[in-house]
């Protein structure tokens, strides 16, 4: 019978953890979006002008609803004019507005949908670091976003394209949108983060959270 020395046993025992050490899964931003069937376009039969009128009418009804009941409302006249024009073109405005609201709700649901299989996974993801606030000593929290300008110069990405990163080390970010690789443990933790910039503050919806272990300059 083969006999192992105590030294051999220790070497084997120490080698096992290294052999089974978890390796970070490299993912892309597409991996953060669950696979869903494409949305059908209920307005394919409309002209570009009709689409514009319908969207504008929906915006007025959504954001200025309280004013529409007032005789003095400058929106009331536009609502009547747009509705009349669309109806004269043979369109059922009430039905179209209901479809518009339904499609908006579906888009919102899709933008907030996350991938359940990624919960607790060790991942590596490239993006642009957008600090929530700057500090002379560096930052330990930032938003990882897929493109330059997100949340400041252009509307924010959907929640499932935003990752809140909390590091266990200080990251020195001298500028906005530093390209980085971040490795850490991913969690499906929707949250609202306050972003401060030169001319004010903004709240953004975030779909994922990542406890970061390493941040590296972006290099392929």
PDB file of C-alpha atoms in Angstrom:
ATOM      1  CA  UNK A   1       0.000   0.000   0.000  1.00  0.00           C
ATOM      2  CA  UNK A   2       1.338   3.412  -0.931  1.00  0.00           C
ATOM      3  CA  UNK A   3       2.100   5.641   2.015  1.00  0.00           C
ATOM      4  CA  UNK A   4       2.123   9.464   1.922  1.00  0.00           C
ATOM      5  CA  UNK A   5       4.373  11.514   4.128  1.00  0.00           C
ATOM      6  CA  UNK A   6       2.936  14.354   6.210  1.00  0.00           C
ATOM      7  CA  UNK A   7       4.835  16.828   4.011  1.00  0.00           C
ATOM      8  CA  UNK A   8       3.241  15.373   0.874  1.00  0.00           C
ATOM      9  CA  UNK A   9      -0.188  15.692   2.476  1.00  0.00           C
ATOM     10  CA  UNK A  10       0.401  19.374   3.312  1.00  0.00           C
ATOM     11  CA  UNK A  11       1.588  20.155  -0.207  1.00  0.00           C
ATOM     12  CA  UNK A  12      -1.509  18.481  -1.644  1.00  0.00           C
ATOM     13  CA  UNK A  13      -3.833  20.294   0.754  1.00  0.00           C
ATOM     14  CA  UNK A  14      -2.303  23.675  -0.049  1.00  0.00           C
ATOM     15  CA  UNK A  15      -2.519  23.052  -3.775  1.00  0.00           C
ATOM     16  CA  UNK A  16      -6.237  22.289  -3.771  1.00  0.00           C
ATOM     17  CA  UNK A  17      -7.470  25.853  -3.033  1.00  0.00           C
ATOM     18  CA  UNK A  18      -5.280  27.247  -5.793  1.00  0.00           C
ATOM     19  CA  UNK A  19      -6.633  24.672  -8.223  1.00  0.00           C
ATOM     20  CA  UNK A  20     -10.253  25.478  -7.449  1.00  0.00           C
ATOM     21  CA  UNK A  21      -9.831  29.258  -7.037  1.00  0.00           C
ATOM     22  CA  UNK A  22     -12.769  31.123  -8.581  1.00  0.00           C
ATOM     23  CA  UNK A  23     -12.022  32.854 -11.853  1.00  0.00           C
ATOM     24  CA  UNK A  24     -13.883  36.048 -12.721  1.00  0.00           C
ATOM     25  CA  UNK A  25     -16.246  35.713 -15.665  1.00  0.00           C
ATOM     26  CA  UNK A  26     -15.639  38.420 -18.258  1.00  0.00           C
ATOM     27  CA  UNK A  27     -18.973  39.875 -19.328  1.00  0.00           C
ATOM     28  CA  UNK A  28     -20.194  42.661 -21.589  1.00  0.00           C
ATOM     29  CA  UNK A  29     -23.017  45.156 -21.173  1.00  0.00           C
ATOM     30  CA  UNK A  30     -25.206  42.965 -23.358  1.00  0.00           C
ATOM     31  CA  UNK A  31     -24.921  40.226 -20.728  1.00  0.00           C
ATOM     32  CA  UNK A  32     -26.694  42.514 -18.226  1.00  0.00           C
ATOM     33  CA  UNK A  33     -29.866  42.542 -20.341  1.00  0.00           C
ATOM     34  CA  UNK A  34     -32.116  39.464 -20.173  1.00  0.00           C
ATOM     35  CA  UNK A  35     -33.082  37.928 -23.519  1.00  0.00           C
ATOM     36  CA  UNK A  36     -36.575  39.081 -24.408  1.00  0.00           C
ATOM     37  CA  UNK A  37     -38.581  38.846 -27.629  1.00  0.00           C
ATOM     38  CA  UNK A  38     -38.573  42.024 -29.722  1.00  0.00           C
ATOM     39  CA  UNK A  39     -41.385  44.469 -29.180  1.00  0.00           C
ATOM     40  CA  UNK A  40     -43.993  44.732 -31.884  1.00  0.00           C
ATOM     41  CA  UNK A  41     -44.500  48.220 -33.297  1.00  0.00           C
ATOM     42  CA  UNK A  42     -48.209  49.108 -33.034  1.00  0.00           C
ATOM     43  CA  UNK A  43     -47.576  52.336 -34.949  1.00  0.00           C
ATOM     44  CA  UNK A  44     -45.974  50.919 -38.076  1.00  0.00           C
ATOM     45  CA  UNK A  45     -48.920  52.104 -40.147  1.00  0.00           C
ATOM     46  CA  UNK A  46     -48.517  55.744 -39.077  1.00  0.00           C
ATOM     47  CA  UNK A  47     -46.585  58.365 -40.986  1.00  0.00           C
ATOM     48  CA  UNK A  48     -43.636  60.124 -39.361  1.00  0.00           C
ATOM     49  CA  UNK A  49     -45.789  63.232 -38.784  1.00  0.00           C
ATOM     50  CA  UNK A  50     -48.600  61.188 -37.240  1.00  0.00           C
ATOM     51  CA  UNK A  51     -46.117  59.500 -34.893  1.00  0.00           C
ATOM     52  CA  UNK A  52     -44.760  62.896 -33.874  1.00  0.00           C
ATOM     53  CA  UNK A  53     -48.249  64.283 -33.246  1.00  0.00           C
ATOM     54  CA  UNK A  54     -49.241  61.215 -31.226  1.00  0.00           C
ATOM     55  CA  UNK A  55     -46.117  61.342 -29.053  1.00  0.00           C
ATOM     56  CA  UNK A  56     -46.524  65.083 -28.484  1.00  0.00           C
ATOM     57  CA  UNK A  57     -50.178  64.589 -27.577  1.00  0.00           C
ATOM     58  CA  UNK A  58     -49.229  61.845 -25.112  1.00  0.00           C
ATOM     59  CA  UNK A  59     -46.590  64.112 -23.553  1.00  0.00           C
ATOM     60  CA  UNK A  60     -49.078  66.927 -23.074  1.00  0.00           C
ATOM     61  CA  UNK A  61     -51.618  64.608 -21.488  1.00  0.00           C
ATOM     62  CA  UNK A  62     -49.011  63.067 -19.190  1.00  0.00           C
ATOM     63  CA  UNK A  63     -47.196  66.161 -17.977  1.00  0.00           C
ATOM     64  CA  UNK A  64     -49.900  68.806 -18.158  1.00  0.00           C
ATOM     65  CA  UNK A  65     -52.979  66.839 -17.168  1.00  0.00           C
ATOM     66  CA  UNK A  66     -53.964  69.267 -14.427  1.00  0.00           C
ATOM     67  CA  UNK A  67     -53.935  72.200 -16.832  1.00  0.00           C
ATOM     68  CA  UNK A  68     -56.138  70.573 -19.440  1.00  0.00           C
ATOM     69  CA  UNK A  69     -59.316  71.192 -17.463  1.00  0.00           C
ATOM     70  CA  UNK A  70     -58.678  74.908 -17.313  1.00  0.00           C
ATOM     71  CA  UNK A  71     -60.158  77.240 -19.910  1.00  0.00           C
ATOM     72  CA  UNK A  72     -56.985  79.274 -19.734  1.00  0.00           C
ATOM     73  CA  UNK A  73     -54.717  76.368 -20.473  1.00  0.00           C
ATOM     74  CA  UNK A  74     -52.546  77.000 -23.522  1.00  0.00           C
ATOM     75  CA  UNK A  75     -52.242  73.223 -23.859  1.00  0.00           C
ATOM     76  CA  UNK A  76     -55.994  72.650 -24.225  1.00  0.00           C
ATOM     77  CA  UNK A  77     -56.063  74.239 -27.660  1.00  0.00           C
ATOM     78  CA  UNK A  78     -53.163  72.094 -28.839  1.00  0.00           C
ATOM     79  CA  UNK A  79     -54.859  68.938 -27.558  1.00  0.00           C
ATOM     80  CA  UNK A  80     -58.047  69.759 -29.456  1.00  0.00           C
ATOM     81  CA  UNK A  81     -56.157  70.647 -32.627  1.00  0.00           C
ATOM     82  CA  UNK A  82     -53.957  67.533 -32.604  1.00  0.00           C
ATOM     83  CA  UNK A  83     -56.837  65.222 -31.752  1.00  0.00           C
ATOM     84  CA  UNK A  84     -59.022  66.672 -34.481  1.00  0.00           C
ATOM     85  CA  UNK A  85     -56.273  66.429 -37.095  1.00  0.00           C
ATOM     86  CA  UNK A  86     -55.508  62.788 -36.302  1.00  0.00           C
ATOM     87  CA  UNK A  87     -59.190  61.842 -36.254  1.00  0.00           C
ATOM     88  CA  UNK A  88     -59.750  63.567 -39.614  1.00  0.00           C
ATOM     89  CA  UNK A  89     -57.034  61.278 -40.964  1.00  0.00           C
ATOM     90  CA  UNK A  90     -59.112  58.291 -39.889  1.00  0.00           C
ATOM     91  CA  UNK A  91     -57.228  57.426 -36.685  1.00  0.00           C
ATOM     92  CA  UNK A  92     -58.720  56.328 -33.376  1.00  0.00           C
ATOM     93  CA  UNK A  93     -56.830  58.681 -31.048  1.00  0.00           C
ATOM     94  CA  UNK A  94     -58.075  57.109 -27.820  1.00  0.00           C
ATOM     95  CA  UNK A  95     -56.967  53.624 -28.910  1.00  0.00           C
ATOM     96  CA  UNK A  96     -53.594  54.907 -30.110  1.00  0.00           C
ATOM     97  CA  UNK A  97     -52.935  56.715 -26.830  1.00  0.00           C
ATOM     98  CA  UNK A  98     -53.768  53.535 -24.898  1.00  0.00           C
ATOM     99  CA  UNK A  99     -51.300  51.596 -27.056  1.00  0.00           C
ATOM    100  CA  UNK A 100     -48.705  54.335 -26.537  1.00  0.00           C
ATOM    101  CA  UNK A 101     -49.060  54.048 -22.751  1.00  0.00           C
ATOM    102  CA  UNK A 102     -48.833  50.244 -22.961  1.00  0.00           C
ATOM    103  CA  UNK A 103     -45.667  50.297 -25.063  1.00  0.00           C
ATOM    104  CA  UNK A 104     -44.058  52.815 -22.709  1.00  0.00           C
ATOM    105  CA  UNK A 105     -44.842  50.515 -19.761  1.00  0.00           C
ATOM    106  CA  UNK A 106     -43.265  47.574 -21.580  1.00  0.00           C
ATOM    107  CA  UNK A 107     -40.135  49.572 -22.373  1.00  0.00           C
ATOM    108  CA  UNK A 108     -39.836  50.641 -18.737  1.00  0.00           C
ATOM    109  CA  UNK A 109     -40.198  47.024 -17.596  1.00  0.00           C
ATOM    110  CA  UNK A 110     -37.520  45.885 -20.044  1.00  0.00           C
ATOM    111  CA  UNK A 111     -35.151  48.676 -18.987  1.00  0.00           C
ATOM    112  CA  UNK A 112     -35.443  47.572 -15.362  1.00  0.00           C
ATOM    113  CA  UNK A 113     -35.185  43.825 -16.030  1.00  0.00           C
ATOM    114  CA  UNK A 114     -31.990  42.203 -14.750  1.00  0.00           C
ATOM    115  CA  UNK A 115     -30.386  38.788 -15.264  1.00  0.00           C
ATOM    116  CA  UNK A 116     -31.068  36.624 -12.237  1.00  0.00           C
ATOM    117  CA  UNK A 117     -28.299  34.154 -13.059  1.00  0.00           C
ATOM    118  CA  UNK A 118     -25.689  36.865 -12.444  1.00  0.00           C
ATOM    119  CA  UNK A 119     -26.583  37.229  -8.750  1.00  0.00           C
ATOM    120  CA  UNK A 120     -23.457  36.651  -6.649  1.00  0.00           C
ATOM    121  CA  UNK A 121     -21.233  35.967  -9.648  1.00  0.00           C
ATOM    122  CA  UNK A 122     -17.607  37.111  -9.744  1.00  0.00           C
ATOM    123  CA  UNK A 123     -17.391  39.155 -12.936  1.00  0.00           C
ATOM    124  CA  UNK A 124     -15.043  41.396 -14.866  1.00  0.00           C
ATOM    125  CA  UNK A 125     -16.643  44.268 -16.781  1.00  0.00           C
ATOM    126  CA  UNK A 126     -15.220  47.164 -18.773  1.00  0.00           C
ATOM    127  CA  UNK A 127     -16.824  50.596 -18.746  1.00  0.00           C
ATOM    128  CA  UNK A 128     -16.395  54.227 -17.789  1.00  0.00           C
ATOM    129  CA  UNK A 129     -16.045  55.245 -14.149  1.00  0.00           C
ATOM    130  CA  UNK A 130     -18.303  58.134 -13.191  1.00  0.00           C
ATOM    131  CA  UNK A 131     -17.544  59.163  -9.573  1.00  0.00           C
ATOM    132  CA  UNK A 132     -20.554  60.063  -7.467  1.00  0.00           C
ATOM    133  CA  UNK A 133     -18.377  62.774  -5.927  1.00  0.00           C
ATOM    134  CA  UNK A 134     -14.711  63.699  -6.076  1.00  0.00           C
ATOM    135  CA  UNK A 135     -12.259  63.590  -3.184  1.00  0.00           C
ATOM    136  CA  UNK A 136      -8.607  64.566  -2.970  1.00  0.00           C
ATOM    137  CA  UNK A 137      -7.801  61.165  -1.507  1.00  0.00           C
ATOM    138  CA  UNK A 138      -9.647  59.257  -4.245  1.00  0.00           C
ATOM    139  CA  UNK A 139     -13.020  57.547  -4.443  1.00  0.00           C
ATOM    140  CA  UNK A 140     -14.353  54.202  -3.323  1.00  0.00           C
ATOM    141  CA  UNK A 141     -17.776  54.538  -4.967  1.00  0.00           C
ATOM    142  CA  UNK A 142     -18.670  55.299  -8.568  1.00  0.00           C
ATOM    143  CA  UNK A 143     -21.098  54.432 -11.318  1.00  0.00           C
ATOM    144  CA  UNK A 144     -19.856  52.201 -14.094  1.00  0.00           C
ATOM    145  CA  UNK A 145     -21.533  53.245 -17.343  1.00  0.00           C
ATOM    146  CA  UNK A 146     -21.258  51.939 -20.916  1.00  0.00           C
ATOM    147  CA  UNK A 147     -20.492  55.184 -22.742  1.00  0.00           C
ATOM    148  CA  UNK A 148     -19.014  58.645 -22.285  1.00  0.00           C
ATOM    149  CA  UNK A 149     -21.487  61.392 -21.392  1.00  0.00           C
ATOM    150  CA  UNK A 150     -23.975  59.105 -19.658  1.00  0.00           C
ATOM    151  CA  UNK A 151     -26.034  60.826 -16.918  1.00  0.00           C
ATOM    152  CA  UNK A 152     -24.547  64.285 -17.510  1.00  0.00           C
ATOM    153  CA  UNK A 153     -24.513  65.359 -21.151  1.00  0.00           C
ATOM    154  CA  UNK A 154     -27.156  62.897 -22.339  1.00  0.00           C
ATOM    155  CA  UNK A 155     -30.018  61.042 -20.637  1.00  0.00           C
ATOM    156  CA  UNK A 156     -28.893  58.210 -18.340  1.00  0.00           C
ATOM    157  CA  UNK A 157     -28.759  54.642 -19.636  1.00  0.00           C
ATOM    158  CA  UNK A 158     -31.562  52.311 -18.526  1.00  0.00           C
ATOM    159  CA  UNK A 159     -31.133  50.859 -15.005  1.00  0.00           C
ATOM    160  CA  UNK A 160     -29.926  47.500 -16.329  1.00  0.00           C
ATOM    161  CA  UNK A 161     -27.067  49.343 -18.030  1.00  0.00           C
ATOM    162  CA  UNK A 162     -25.849  51.020 -14.836  1.00  0.00           C
ATOM    163  CA  UNK A 163     -23.666  49.421 -12.163  1.00  0.00           C
ATOM    164  CA  UNK A 164     -22.998  50.958  -8.762  1.00  0.00           C
ATOM    165  CA  UNK A 165     -19.455  50.023  -7.755  1.00  0.00           C
ATOM    166  CA  UNK A 166     -18.186  50.029  -4.195  1.00  0.00           C
ATOM    167  CA  UNK A 167     -14.485  49.283  -3.859  1.00  0.00           C
ATOM    168  CA  UNK A 168     -12.358  47.842  -1.104  1.00  0.00           C
ATOM    169  CA  UNK A 169      -9.503  50.071  -2.246  1.00  0.00           C
ATOM    170  CA  UNK A 170      -9.148  53.738  -3.183  1.00  0.00           C
ATOM    171  CA  UNK A 171      -9.432  54.582  -6.845  1.00  0.00           C
ATOM    172  CA  UNK A 172      -7.842  57.823  -8.030  1.00  0.00           C
ATOM    173  CA  UNK A 173     -10.101  59.342 -10.668  1.00  0.00           C
ATOM    174  CA  UNK A 174      -8.890  62.716 -11.860  1.00  0.00           C
ATOM    175  CA  UNK A 175     -11.457  62.999 -14.638  1.00  0.00           C
ATOM    176  CA  UNK A 176     -14.947  61.900 -15.515  1.00  0.00           C
ATOM    177  CA  UNK A 177     -15.403  58.739 -17.558  1.00  0.00           C
ATOM    178  CA  UNK A 178     -12.083  57.050 -16.926  1.00  0.00           C
ATOM    179  CA  UNK A 179     -12.067  53.785 -18.940  1.00  0.00           C
ATOM    180  CA  UNK A 180     -11.518  50.849 -16.576  1.00  0.00           C
ATOM    181  CA  UNK A 181     -11.879  47.141 -16.006  1.00  0.00           C
ATOM    182  CA  UNK A 182     -13.639  46.346 -12.729  1.00  0.00           C
ATOM    183  CA  UNK A 183     -13.615  42.927 -11.108  1.00  0.00           C
ATOM    184  CA  UNK A 184     -15.977  42.116  -8.266  1.00  0.00           C
ATOM    185  CA  UNK A 185     -19.037  40.345  -6.940  1.00  0.00           C
ATOM    186  CA  UNK A 186     -22.232  41.328  -8.761  1.00  0.00           C
ATOM    187  CA  UNK A 187     -25.577  41.747  -6.995  1.00  0.00           C
ATOM    188  CA  UNK A 188     -29.061  42.482  -8.285  1.00  0.00           C
ATOM    189  CA  UNK A 189     -29.616  45.498  -6.077  1.00  0.00           C
ATOM    190  CA  UNK A 190     -31.728  48.236  -7.667  1.00  0.00           C
ATOM    191  CA  UNK A 191     -31.025  51.615  -6.116  1.00  0.00           C
ATOM    192  CA  UNK A 192     -31.233  55.349  -6.681  1.00  0.00           C
ATOM    193  CA  UNK A 193     -27.941  57.222  -6.572  1.00  0.00           C
ATOM    194  CA  UNK A 194     -27.430  60.958  -6.324  1.00  0.00           C
ATOM    195  CA  UNK A 195     -24.932  62.262  -8.818  1.00  0.00           C
ATOM    196  CA  UNK A 196     -23.331  65.667  -8.202  1.00  0.00           C
ATOM    197  CA  UNK A 197     -21.867  67.743 -11.009  1.00  0.00           C
ATOM    198  CA  UNK A 198     -21.003  71.351 -11.780  1.00  0.00           C
ATOM    199  CA  UNK A 199     -24.474  72.770 -12.362  1.00  0.00           C
ATOM    200  CA  UNK A 200     -26.534  70.663  -9.983  1.00  0.00           C
ATOM    201  CA  UNK A 201     -27.514  67.194  -8.840  1.00  0.00           C
ATOM    202  CA  UNK A 202     -29.427  64.370 -10.398  1.00  0.00           C
ATOM    203  CA  UNK A 203     -30.883  61.082  -9.189  1.00  0.00           C
ATOM    204  CA  UNK A 204     -30.301  58.043 -11.392  1.00  0.00           C
ATOM    205  CA  UNK A 205     -31.817  54.565 -11.212  1.00  0.00           C
ATOM    206  CA  UNK A 206     -29.262  51.765 -11.031  1.00  0.00           C
ATOM    207  CA  UNK A 207     -30.057  48.091 -11.589  1.00  0.00           C
ATOM    208  CA  UNK A 208     -26.879  46.374 -10.403  1.00  0.00           C
ATOM    209  CA  UNK A 209     -24.395  46.677  -7.560  1.00  0.00           C
ATOM    210  CA  UNK A 210     -20.825  45.423  -7.608  1.00  0.00           C
ATOM    211  CA  UNK A 211     -18.478  44.961  -4.674  1.00  0.00           C
ATOM    212  CA  UNK A 212     -15.237  45.685  -6.472  1.00  0.00           C
ATOM    213  CA  UNK A 213     -12.001  43.906  -5.694  1.00  0.00           C
ATOM    214  CA  UNK A 214      -9.811  45.418  -8.407  1.00  0.00           C
ATOM    215  CA  UNK A 215      -9.875  48.370 -10.792  1.00  0.00           C
ATOM    216  CA  UNK A 216      -7.476  48.400 -13.733  1.00  0.00           C
ATOM    217  CA  UNK A 217      -6.927  50.732 -16.679  1.00  0.00           C
ATOM    218  CA  UNK A 218      -8.883  49.584 -19.686  1.00  0.00           C
ATOM    219  CA  UNK A 219      -6.661  47.510 -21.951  1.00  0.00           C
ATOM    220  CA  UNK A 220      -7.751  44.776 -24.344  1.00  0.00           C
TER     221      UNK A 220
END
